[in-house]
Coordinates of C-alpha atoms (C1' of nucleotides) in Angstrom, one line a residue:
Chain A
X1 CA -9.4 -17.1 38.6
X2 CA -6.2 -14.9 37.8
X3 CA -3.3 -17.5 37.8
X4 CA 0.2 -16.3 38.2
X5 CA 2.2 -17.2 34.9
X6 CA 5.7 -17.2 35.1
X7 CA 6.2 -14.0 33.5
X8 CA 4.1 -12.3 36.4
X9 CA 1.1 -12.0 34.0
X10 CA -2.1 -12.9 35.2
X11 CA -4.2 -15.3 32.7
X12 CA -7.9 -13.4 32.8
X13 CA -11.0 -15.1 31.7
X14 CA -11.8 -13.5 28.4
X15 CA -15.3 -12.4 28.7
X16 CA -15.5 -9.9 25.2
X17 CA -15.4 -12.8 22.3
X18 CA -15.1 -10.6 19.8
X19 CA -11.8 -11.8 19.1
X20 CA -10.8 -13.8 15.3
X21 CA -10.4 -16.9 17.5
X22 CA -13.8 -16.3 19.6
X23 CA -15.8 -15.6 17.1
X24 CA -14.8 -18.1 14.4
X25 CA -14.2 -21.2 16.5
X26 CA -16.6 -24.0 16.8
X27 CA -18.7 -23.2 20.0
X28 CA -17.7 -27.1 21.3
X29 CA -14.0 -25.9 21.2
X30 CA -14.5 -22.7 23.2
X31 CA -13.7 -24.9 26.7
X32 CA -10.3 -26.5 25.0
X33 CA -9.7 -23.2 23.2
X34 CA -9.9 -21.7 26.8
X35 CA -7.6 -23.7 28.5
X36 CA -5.2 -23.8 26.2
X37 CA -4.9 -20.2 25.5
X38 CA -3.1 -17.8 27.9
X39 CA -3.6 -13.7 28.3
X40 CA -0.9 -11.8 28.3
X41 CA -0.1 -8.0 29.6
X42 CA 1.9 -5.9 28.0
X43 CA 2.7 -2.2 28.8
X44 CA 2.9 0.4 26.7
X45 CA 5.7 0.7 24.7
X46 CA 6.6 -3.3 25.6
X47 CA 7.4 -5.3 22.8
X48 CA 5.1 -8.4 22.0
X49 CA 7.2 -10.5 19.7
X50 CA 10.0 -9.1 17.4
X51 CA 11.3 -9.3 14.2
X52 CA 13.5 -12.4 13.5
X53 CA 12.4 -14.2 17.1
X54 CA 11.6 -17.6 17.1
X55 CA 7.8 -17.7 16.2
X56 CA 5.6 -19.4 19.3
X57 CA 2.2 -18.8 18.4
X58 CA -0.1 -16.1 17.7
X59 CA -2.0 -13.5 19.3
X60 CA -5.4 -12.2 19.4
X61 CA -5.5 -8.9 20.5
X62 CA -8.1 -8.3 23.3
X63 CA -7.9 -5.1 24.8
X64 CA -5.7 -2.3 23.8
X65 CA -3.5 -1.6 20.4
X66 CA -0.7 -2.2 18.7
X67 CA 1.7 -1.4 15.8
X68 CA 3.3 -4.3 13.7
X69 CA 7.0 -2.6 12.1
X70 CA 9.6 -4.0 10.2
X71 CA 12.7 -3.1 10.7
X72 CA 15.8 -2.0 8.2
X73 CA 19.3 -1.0 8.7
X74 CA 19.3 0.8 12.0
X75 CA 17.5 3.4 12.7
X76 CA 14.6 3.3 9.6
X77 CA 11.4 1.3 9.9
X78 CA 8.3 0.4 8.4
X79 CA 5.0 0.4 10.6
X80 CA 2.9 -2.3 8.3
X81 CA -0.5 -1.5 10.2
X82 CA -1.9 -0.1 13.2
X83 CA -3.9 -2.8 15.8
X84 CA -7.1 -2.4 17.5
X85 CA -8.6 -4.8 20.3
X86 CA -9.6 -7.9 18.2
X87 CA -7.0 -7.6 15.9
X88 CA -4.8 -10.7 14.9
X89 CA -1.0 -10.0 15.4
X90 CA 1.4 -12.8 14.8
X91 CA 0.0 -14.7 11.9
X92 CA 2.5 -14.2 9.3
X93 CA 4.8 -16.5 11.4
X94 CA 2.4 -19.5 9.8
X95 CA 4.5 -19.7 6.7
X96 CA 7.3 -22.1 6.2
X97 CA 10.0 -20.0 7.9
X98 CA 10.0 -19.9 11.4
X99 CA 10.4 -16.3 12.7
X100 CA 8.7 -13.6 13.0
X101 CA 8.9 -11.4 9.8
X102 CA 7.6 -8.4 11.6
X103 CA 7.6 -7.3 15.0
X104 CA 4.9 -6.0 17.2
X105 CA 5.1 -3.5 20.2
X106 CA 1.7 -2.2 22.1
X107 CA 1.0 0.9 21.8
X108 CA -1.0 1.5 25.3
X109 CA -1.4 -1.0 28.0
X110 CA -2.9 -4.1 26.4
X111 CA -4.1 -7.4 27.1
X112 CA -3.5 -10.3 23.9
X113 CA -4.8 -13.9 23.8
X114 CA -1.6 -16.3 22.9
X115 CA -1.9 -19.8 21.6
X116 CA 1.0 -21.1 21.0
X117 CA 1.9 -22.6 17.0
X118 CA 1.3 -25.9 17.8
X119 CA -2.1 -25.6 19.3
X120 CA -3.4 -23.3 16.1
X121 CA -2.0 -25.9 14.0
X122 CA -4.1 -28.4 15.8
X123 CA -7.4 -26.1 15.6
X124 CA -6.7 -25.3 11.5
X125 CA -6.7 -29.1 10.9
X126 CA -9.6 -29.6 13.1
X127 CA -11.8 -26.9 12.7
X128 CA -12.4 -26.2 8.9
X129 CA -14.5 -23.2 9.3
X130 CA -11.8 -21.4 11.4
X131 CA -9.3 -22.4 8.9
X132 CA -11.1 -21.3 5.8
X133 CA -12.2 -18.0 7.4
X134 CA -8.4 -17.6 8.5
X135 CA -8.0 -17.8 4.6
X136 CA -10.3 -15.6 3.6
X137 CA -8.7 -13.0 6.3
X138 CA -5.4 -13.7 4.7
X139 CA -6.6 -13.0 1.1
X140 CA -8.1 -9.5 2.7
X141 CA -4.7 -9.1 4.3
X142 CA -2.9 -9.6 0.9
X143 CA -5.2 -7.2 -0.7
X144 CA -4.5 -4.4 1.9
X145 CA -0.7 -5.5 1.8
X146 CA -0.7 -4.6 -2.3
X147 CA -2.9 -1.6 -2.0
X148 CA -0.6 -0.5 0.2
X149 CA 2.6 -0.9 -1.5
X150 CA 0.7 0.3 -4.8
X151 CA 0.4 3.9 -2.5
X152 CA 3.8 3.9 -1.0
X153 CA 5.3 3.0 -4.5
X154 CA 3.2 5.7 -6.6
X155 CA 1.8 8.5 -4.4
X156 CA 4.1 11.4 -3.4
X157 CA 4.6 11.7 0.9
X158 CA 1.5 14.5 1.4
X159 CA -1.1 11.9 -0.1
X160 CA 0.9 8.8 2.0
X161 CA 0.5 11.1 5.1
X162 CA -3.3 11.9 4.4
X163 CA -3.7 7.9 4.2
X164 CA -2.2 7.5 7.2
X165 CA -4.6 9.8 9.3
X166 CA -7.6 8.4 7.5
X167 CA -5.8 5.1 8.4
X168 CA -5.5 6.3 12.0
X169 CA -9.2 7.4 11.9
X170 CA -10.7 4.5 10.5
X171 CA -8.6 1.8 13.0
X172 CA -9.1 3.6 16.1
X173 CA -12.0 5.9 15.8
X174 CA -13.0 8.9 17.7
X175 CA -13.9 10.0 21.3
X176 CA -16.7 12.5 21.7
X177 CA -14.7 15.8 21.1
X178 CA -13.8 13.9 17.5
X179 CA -10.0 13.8 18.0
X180 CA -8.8 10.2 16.8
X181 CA -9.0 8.0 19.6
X182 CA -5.4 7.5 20.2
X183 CA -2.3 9.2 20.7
X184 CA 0.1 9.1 18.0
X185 CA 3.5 10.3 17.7
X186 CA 4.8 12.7 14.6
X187 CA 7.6 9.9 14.3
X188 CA 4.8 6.7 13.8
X189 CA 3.0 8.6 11.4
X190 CA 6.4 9.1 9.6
X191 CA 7.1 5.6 9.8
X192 CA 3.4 4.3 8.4
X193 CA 4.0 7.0 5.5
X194 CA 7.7 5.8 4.9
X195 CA 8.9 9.6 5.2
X196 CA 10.8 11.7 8.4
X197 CA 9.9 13.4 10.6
X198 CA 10.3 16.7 9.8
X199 CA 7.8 16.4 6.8
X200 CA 5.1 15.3 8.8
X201 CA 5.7 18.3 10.9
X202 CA 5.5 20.2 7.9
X203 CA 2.4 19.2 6.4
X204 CA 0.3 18.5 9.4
X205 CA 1.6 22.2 10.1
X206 CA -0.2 23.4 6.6
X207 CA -3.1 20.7 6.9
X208 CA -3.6 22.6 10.4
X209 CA -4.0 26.8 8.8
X210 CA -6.0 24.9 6.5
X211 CA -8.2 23.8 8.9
X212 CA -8.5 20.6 7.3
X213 CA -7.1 18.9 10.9
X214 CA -7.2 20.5 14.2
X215 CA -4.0 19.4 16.6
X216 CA -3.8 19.3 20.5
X217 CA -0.3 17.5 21.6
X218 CA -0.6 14.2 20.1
X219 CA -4.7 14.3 19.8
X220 CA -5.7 15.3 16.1
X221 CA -8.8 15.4 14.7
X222 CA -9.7 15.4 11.2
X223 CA -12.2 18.4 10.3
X224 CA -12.8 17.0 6.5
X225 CA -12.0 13.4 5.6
X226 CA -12.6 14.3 2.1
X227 CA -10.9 16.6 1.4
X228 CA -7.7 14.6 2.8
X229 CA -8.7 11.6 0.2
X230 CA -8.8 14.3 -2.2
X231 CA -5.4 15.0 -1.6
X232 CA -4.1 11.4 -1.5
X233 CA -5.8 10.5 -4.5
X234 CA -4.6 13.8 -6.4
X235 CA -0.8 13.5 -4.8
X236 CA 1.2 12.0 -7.9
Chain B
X1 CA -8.2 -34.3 -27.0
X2 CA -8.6 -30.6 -27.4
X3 CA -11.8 -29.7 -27.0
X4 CA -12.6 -26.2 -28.3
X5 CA -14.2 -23.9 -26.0
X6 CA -16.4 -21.2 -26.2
X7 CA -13.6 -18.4 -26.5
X8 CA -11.7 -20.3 -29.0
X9 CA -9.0 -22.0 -26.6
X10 CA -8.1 -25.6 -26.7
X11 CA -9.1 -27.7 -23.2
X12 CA -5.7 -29.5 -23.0
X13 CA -4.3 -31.9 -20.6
X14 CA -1.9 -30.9 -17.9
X15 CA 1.1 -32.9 -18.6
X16 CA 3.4 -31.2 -16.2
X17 CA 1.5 -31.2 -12.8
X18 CA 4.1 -28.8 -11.0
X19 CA 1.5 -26.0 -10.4
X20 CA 0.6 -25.6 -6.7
X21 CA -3.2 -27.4 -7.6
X22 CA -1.5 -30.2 -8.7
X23 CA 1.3 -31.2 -6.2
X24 CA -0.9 -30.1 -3.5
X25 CA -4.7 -31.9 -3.6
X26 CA -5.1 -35.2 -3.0
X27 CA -4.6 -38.0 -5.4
X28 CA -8.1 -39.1 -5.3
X29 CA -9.6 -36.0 -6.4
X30 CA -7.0 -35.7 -9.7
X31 CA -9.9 -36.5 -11.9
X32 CA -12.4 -34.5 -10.9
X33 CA -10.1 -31.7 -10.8
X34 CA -9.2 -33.0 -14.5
X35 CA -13.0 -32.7 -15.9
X36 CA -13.3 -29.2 -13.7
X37 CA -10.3 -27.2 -15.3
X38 CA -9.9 -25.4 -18.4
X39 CA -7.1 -25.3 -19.8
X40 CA -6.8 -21.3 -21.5
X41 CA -3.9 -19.9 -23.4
X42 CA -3.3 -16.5 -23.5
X43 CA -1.2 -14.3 -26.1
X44 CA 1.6 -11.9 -25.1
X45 CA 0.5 -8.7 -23.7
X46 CA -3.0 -10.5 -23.5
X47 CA -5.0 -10.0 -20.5
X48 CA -5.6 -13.2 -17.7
X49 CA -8.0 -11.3 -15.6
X50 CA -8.2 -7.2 -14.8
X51 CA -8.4 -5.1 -11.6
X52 CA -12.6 -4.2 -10.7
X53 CA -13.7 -7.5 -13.2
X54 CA -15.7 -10.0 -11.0
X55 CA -13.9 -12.6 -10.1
X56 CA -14.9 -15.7 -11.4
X57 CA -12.0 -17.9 -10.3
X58 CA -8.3 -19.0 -10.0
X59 CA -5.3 -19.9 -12.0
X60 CA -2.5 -21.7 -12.3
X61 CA 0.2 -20.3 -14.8
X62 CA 0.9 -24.3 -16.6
X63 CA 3.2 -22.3 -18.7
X64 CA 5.2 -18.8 -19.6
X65 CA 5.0 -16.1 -17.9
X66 CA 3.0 -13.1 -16.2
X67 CA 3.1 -9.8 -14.1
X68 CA 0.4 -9.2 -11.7
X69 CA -0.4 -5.2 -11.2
X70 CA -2.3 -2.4 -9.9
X71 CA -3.5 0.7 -11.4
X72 CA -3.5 4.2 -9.9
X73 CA -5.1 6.9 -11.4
X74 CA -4.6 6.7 -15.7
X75 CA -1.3 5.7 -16.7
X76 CA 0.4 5.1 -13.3
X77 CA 0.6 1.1 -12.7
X78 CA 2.4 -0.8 -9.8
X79 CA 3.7 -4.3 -11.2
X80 CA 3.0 -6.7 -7.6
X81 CA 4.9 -9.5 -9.1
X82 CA 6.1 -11.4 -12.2
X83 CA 5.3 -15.1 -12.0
X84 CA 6.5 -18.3 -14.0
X85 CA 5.2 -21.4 -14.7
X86 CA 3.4 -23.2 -11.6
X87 CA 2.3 -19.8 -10.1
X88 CA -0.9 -18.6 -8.2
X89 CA -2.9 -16.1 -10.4
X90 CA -5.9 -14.4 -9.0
X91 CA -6.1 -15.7 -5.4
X92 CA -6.5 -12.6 -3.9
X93 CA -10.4 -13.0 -5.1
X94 CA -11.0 -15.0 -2.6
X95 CA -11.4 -12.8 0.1
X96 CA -15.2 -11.2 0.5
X97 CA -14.9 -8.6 -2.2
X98 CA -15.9 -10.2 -5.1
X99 CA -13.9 -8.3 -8.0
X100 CA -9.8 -8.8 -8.4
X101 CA -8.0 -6.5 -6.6
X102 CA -4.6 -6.3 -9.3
X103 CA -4.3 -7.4 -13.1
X104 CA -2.8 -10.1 -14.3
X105 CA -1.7 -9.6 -18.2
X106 CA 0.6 -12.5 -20.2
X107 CA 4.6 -11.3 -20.7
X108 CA 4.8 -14.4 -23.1
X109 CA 2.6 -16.9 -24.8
X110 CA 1.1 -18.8 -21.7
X111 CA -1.3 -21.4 -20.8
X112 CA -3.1 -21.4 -17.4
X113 CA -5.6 -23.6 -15.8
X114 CA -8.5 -21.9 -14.3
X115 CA -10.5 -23.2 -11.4
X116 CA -13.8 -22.0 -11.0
X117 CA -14.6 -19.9 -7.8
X118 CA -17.3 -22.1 -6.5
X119 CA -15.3 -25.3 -7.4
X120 CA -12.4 -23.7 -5.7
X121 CA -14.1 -23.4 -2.5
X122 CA -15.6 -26.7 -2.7
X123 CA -12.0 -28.3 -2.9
X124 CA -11.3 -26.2 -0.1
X125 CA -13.7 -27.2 2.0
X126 CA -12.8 -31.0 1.4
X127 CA -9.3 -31.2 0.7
X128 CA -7.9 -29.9 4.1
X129 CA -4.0 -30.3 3.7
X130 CA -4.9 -28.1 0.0
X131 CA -6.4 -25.9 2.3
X132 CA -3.7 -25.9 5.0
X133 CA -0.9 -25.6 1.7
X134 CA -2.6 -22.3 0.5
X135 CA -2.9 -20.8 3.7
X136 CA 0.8 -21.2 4.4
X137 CA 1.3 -19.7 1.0
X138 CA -0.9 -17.2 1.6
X139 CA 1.2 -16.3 4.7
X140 CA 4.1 -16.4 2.6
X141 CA 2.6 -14.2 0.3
X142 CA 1.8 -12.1 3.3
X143 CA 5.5 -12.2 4.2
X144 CA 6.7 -10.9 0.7
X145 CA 4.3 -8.5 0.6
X146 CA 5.5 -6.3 3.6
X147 CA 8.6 -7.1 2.7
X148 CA 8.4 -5.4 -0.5
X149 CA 6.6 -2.2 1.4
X150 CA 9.5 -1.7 3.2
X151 CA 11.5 -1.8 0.5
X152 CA 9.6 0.7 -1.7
X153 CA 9.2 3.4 1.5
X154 CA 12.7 2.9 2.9
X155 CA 15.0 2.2 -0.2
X156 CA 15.9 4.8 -2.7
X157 CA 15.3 4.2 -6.3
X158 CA 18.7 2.6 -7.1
X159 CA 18.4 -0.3 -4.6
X160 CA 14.9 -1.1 -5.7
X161 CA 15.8 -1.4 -8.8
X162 CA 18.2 -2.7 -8.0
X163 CA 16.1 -5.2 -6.2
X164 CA 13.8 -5.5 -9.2
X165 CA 16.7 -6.9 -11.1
X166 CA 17.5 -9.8 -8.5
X167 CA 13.8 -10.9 -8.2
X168 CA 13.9 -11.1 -12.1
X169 CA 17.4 -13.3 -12.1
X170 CA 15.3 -15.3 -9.2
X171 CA 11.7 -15.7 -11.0
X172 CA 13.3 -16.7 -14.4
X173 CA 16.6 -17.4 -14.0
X174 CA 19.4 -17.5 -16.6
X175 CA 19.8 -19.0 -19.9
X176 CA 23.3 -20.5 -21.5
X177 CA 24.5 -17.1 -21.9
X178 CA 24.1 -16.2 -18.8
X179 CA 20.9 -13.3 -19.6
X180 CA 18.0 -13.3 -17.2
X181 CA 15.9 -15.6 -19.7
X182 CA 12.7 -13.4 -20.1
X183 CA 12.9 -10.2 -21.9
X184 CA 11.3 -7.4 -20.0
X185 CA 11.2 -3.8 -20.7
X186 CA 12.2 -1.0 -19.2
X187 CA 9.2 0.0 -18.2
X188 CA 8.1 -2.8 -16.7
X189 CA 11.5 -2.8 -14.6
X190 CA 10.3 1.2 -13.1
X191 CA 6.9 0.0 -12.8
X192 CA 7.7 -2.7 -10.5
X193 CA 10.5 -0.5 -9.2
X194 CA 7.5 1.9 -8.6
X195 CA 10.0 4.8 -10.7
X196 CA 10.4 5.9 -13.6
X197 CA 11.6 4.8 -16.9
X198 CA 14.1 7.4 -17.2
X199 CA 15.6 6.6 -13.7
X200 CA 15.6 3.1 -15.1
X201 CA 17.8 3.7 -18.0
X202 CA 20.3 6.3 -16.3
X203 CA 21.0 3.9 -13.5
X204 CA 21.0 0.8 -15.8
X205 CA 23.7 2.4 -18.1
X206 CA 25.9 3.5 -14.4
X207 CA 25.8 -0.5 -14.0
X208 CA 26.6 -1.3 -17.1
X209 CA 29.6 1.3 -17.3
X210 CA 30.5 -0.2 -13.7
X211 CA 30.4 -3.6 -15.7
X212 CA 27.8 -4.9 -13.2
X213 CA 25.4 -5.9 -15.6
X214 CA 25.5 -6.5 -19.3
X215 CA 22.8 -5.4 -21.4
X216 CA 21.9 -6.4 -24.9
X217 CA 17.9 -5.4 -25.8
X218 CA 15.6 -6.2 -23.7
X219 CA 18.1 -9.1 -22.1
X220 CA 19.7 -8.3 -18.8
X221 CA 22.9 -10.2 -17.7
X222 CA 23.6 -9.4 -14.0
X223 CA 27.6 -10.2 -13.5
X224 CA 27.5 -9.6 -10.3
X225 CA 24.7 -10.2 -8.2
X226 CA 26.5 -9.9 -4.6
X227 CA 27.4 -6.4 -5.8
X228 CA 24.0 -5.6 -6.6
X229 CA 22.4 -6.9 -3.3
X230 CA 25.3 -4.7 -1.5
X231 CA 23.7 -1.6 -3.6
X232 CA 20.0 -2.4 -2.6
X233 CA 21.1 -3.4 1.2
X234 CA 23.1 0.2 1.1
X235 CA 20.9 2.0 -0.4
X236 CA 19.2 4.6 1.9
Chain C
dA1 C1' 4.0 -4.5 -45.6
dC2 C1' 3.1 -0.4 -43.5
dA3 C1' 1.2 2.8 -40.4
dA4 C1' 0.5 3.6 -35.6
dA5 C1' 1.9 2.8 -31.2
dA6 C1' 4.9 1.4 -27.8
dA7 C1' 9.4 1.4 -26.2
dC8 C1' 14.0 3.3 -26.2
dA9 C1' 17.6 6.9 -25.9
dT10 C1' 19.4 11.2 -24.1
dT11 C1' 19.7 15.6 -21.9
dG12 C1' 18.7 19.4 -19.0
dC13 C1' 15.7 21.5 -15.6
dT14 C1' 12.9 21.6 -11.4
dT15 C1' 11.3 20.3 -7.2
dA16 C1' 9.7 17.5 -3.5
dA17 C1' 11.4 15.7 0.3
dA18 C1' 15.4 14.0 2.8
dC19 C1' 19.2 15.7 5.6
dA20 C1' 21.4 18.8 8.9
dA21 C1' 21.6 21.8 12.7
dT22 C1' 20.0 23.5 16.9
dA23 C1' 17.0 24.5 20.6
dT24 C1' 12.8 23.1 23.5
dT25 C1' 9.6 20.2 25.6
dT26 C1' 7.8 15.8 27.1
dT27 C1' 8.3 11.1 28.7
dT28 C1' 10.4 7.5 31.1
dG29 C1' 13.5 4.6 33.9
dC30 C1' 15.9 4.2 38.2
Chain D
dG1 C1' 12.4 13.5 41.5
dC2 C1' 15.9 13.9 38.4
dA3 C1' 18.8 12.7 34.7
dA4 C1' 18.7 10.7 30.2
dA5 C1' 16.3 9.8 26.4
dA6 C1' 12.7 10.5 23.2
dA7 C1' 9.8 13.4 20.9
dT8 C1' 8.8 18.0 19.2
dA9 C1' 9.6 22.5 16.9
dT10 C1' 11.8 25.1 13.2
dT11 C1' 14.2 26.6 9.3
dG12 C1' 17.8 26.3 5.8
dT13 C1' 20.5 23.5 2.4
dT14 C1' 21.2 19.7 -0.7
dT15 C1' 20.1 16.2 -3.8
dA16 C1' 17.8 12.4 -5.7
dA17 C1' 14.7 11.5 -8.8
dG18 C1' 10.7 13.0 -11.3
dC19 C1' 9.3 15.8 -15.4
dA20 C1' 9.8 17.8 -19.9
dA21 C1' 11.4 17.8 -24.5
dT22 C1' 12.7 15.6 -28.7
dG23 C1' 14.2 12.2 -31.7
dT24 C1' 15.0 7.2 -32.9
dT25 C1' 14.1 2.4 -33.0
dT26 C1' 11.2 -1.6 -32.3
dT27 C1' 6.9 -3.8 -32.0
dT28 C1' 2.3 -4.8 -33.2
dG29 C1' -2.1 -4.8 -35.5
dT30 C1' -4.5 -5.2 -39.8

DNA sequence: ACAAAAACATTGCTTAAACAATATTTTTGC
DNA sequence: GCAAAAATATTGTTTAAGCAATGTTTTTGT
């Protein structure tokens, strides 16, 4: 059942439901919500909507992960949040304005569920549930958004890059030797902290004689998770 | 028909309906909204609802004004946003945790309408296009909100303030003399810059000397806001 | 009306963190 | 498989912006 889309990606049966959509639809919708939805591939690096593009719809995230970033002036960027499979990417495009605020590229080889605007509009003003769980996920959004820029705003870089590891841990998790289960570049982490490079580099350098995080390439692993809160919530 | 309530404020009638409850729920349901809200005033400086409090419900600022912020660790304070008259207060509480997320505190003498929580979600769950309204606000919110991190991790401290003084010119606009018509204080102007008063007041008087802004008090005249905007979009 | 508390004004000093420079290693596209 | 492009490593310099100190003015509570 893998039909050829004109893109060359395959639409897959989705067989996890543990997606926003799967898991807060109305089970009679599930068949409609099926055919109307498409899976799309997207290889690693590949971008999966970008900043100022026409918005089309939104996307589920079912396999894989992602980074949503916002772009300014050349060259400097934001990364708003890290994506894990099940993730919603896409849905600030709801508001009034039409493109995409943000943009979102994959960070391994992923697999999202589209539906396209005009279908999701159709679902929010059908199925109530959906729609007032959507809000609630919004209001949870908002809430990380402003804790967010509260840290950015107030704590100095060390703490911002501590949150970002826990960040990293906490998103993605960690395989069995207890490195954080995805590679991450020194230059990502910069741009979730809102700092460079080269300070990253610095402090993962003194977080690492510490012992506080062990570093293989771009594996790391977090020894003491407390001890890094301690030193966001103590960096001001 | 003032009906005095337990905390001492009058129950008044909502002359103006401009806040987003009233131009957005159905017609029918304008009573029952009517004999649901309460009508409370607040004093300047006087506190709407406070970051950790349960939350009991929503409002809508009917009239003055207000800054919504966070707290981190004693005496450093993030303002989110300064609202006006037919603004959102407190939504954020609607998602699972059940305590606010920011503070809201008065700037002026202000009245706002509070809706219940569990009326809230009751109109929520009926009135779908109110529903559908706040979600696209919500994504809007959203939109602002990432916006706004990006601006406080990539911009220096001279664009966001300089920022912070166009968002003030935009929430309140200008009175006959041309002064941004709300009186705010320095401080406020670092804390939603997320700097320092002394930053504040050194790059205020460079603006003033450049004859970019006029300052008299607490009032704020911007001259030239084009010249301003260059500053923020420059600034990095 | 008056004391206490904010807010304002002003200035140096200090430092965290960006910038710059340069060299090496890893990744990726054709 | 190789060239080009990212990403990494490293250290030194510069500067923006916070902090500290001290005094004045304005606001606010009683």
């Amino acid at each position: 059942m893998a039909i050829l889309m004109k893109n060359g990606n395959e639409s897959l049966t989705c067989e996890k439901n543990h997606c926003f959509l799967c898991s807060n639809t109305i089970p009679e919708w599930k068949e409609i919500i099926a055919a109307k939805k498409k899976m799309v591939r997207f290889k690693k690096g590949e971008t999966i909507f970008k900043e100022g593009e026409k918005v089309t719809g939104i996307y589920f995230l079912y396999e894989g992960a992602a980074k949503v970033h916002k772009q300014w002036i050349e060259e400097k960027e934001l990364i708003i949040r890290f994506t894990r499979e099940g993730d919603i990417l896409g849905h600030r495009g709801l508001a009034s304005g039409d493109t995409y605020p943000v943009s979102a590229t994959a960070l391994t080889e992923s697999k999202a569920c589209f539906i396209s605007s005009s279908f999701l509009e159709t679902l929010l003003k059908t199925d109530h549930s959906f729609s007032y769980r959507l809000l609630q996920f919004y209001a949870q959004e908002l809430q990380k958004a402003e804790m967010r820029m509260r840290n950015l705003a107030l704590m100095e870089v060390k703490g911002r890059i501590a949150e970002t590891l826990l960040e990293l841990l906490q998103v993605y998790g960690t395989n069995k030797e207890g490195f954080i289960s995805m590679a991450i570049t020194r230059q990502d982490i910069a741009a979730y902290s809102g700092s460079t490079y080269e300070t990253v580099f610095k402090f993962l350098k003194t977080l690492e004689i510490s012992n506080l995080v062990a570093v293989s390439g771009k594996s790391i692993k977090i020894n003491d998770p407390a001890a890094l809160k301690k030193i966001a919530d103590h960096s001001h």
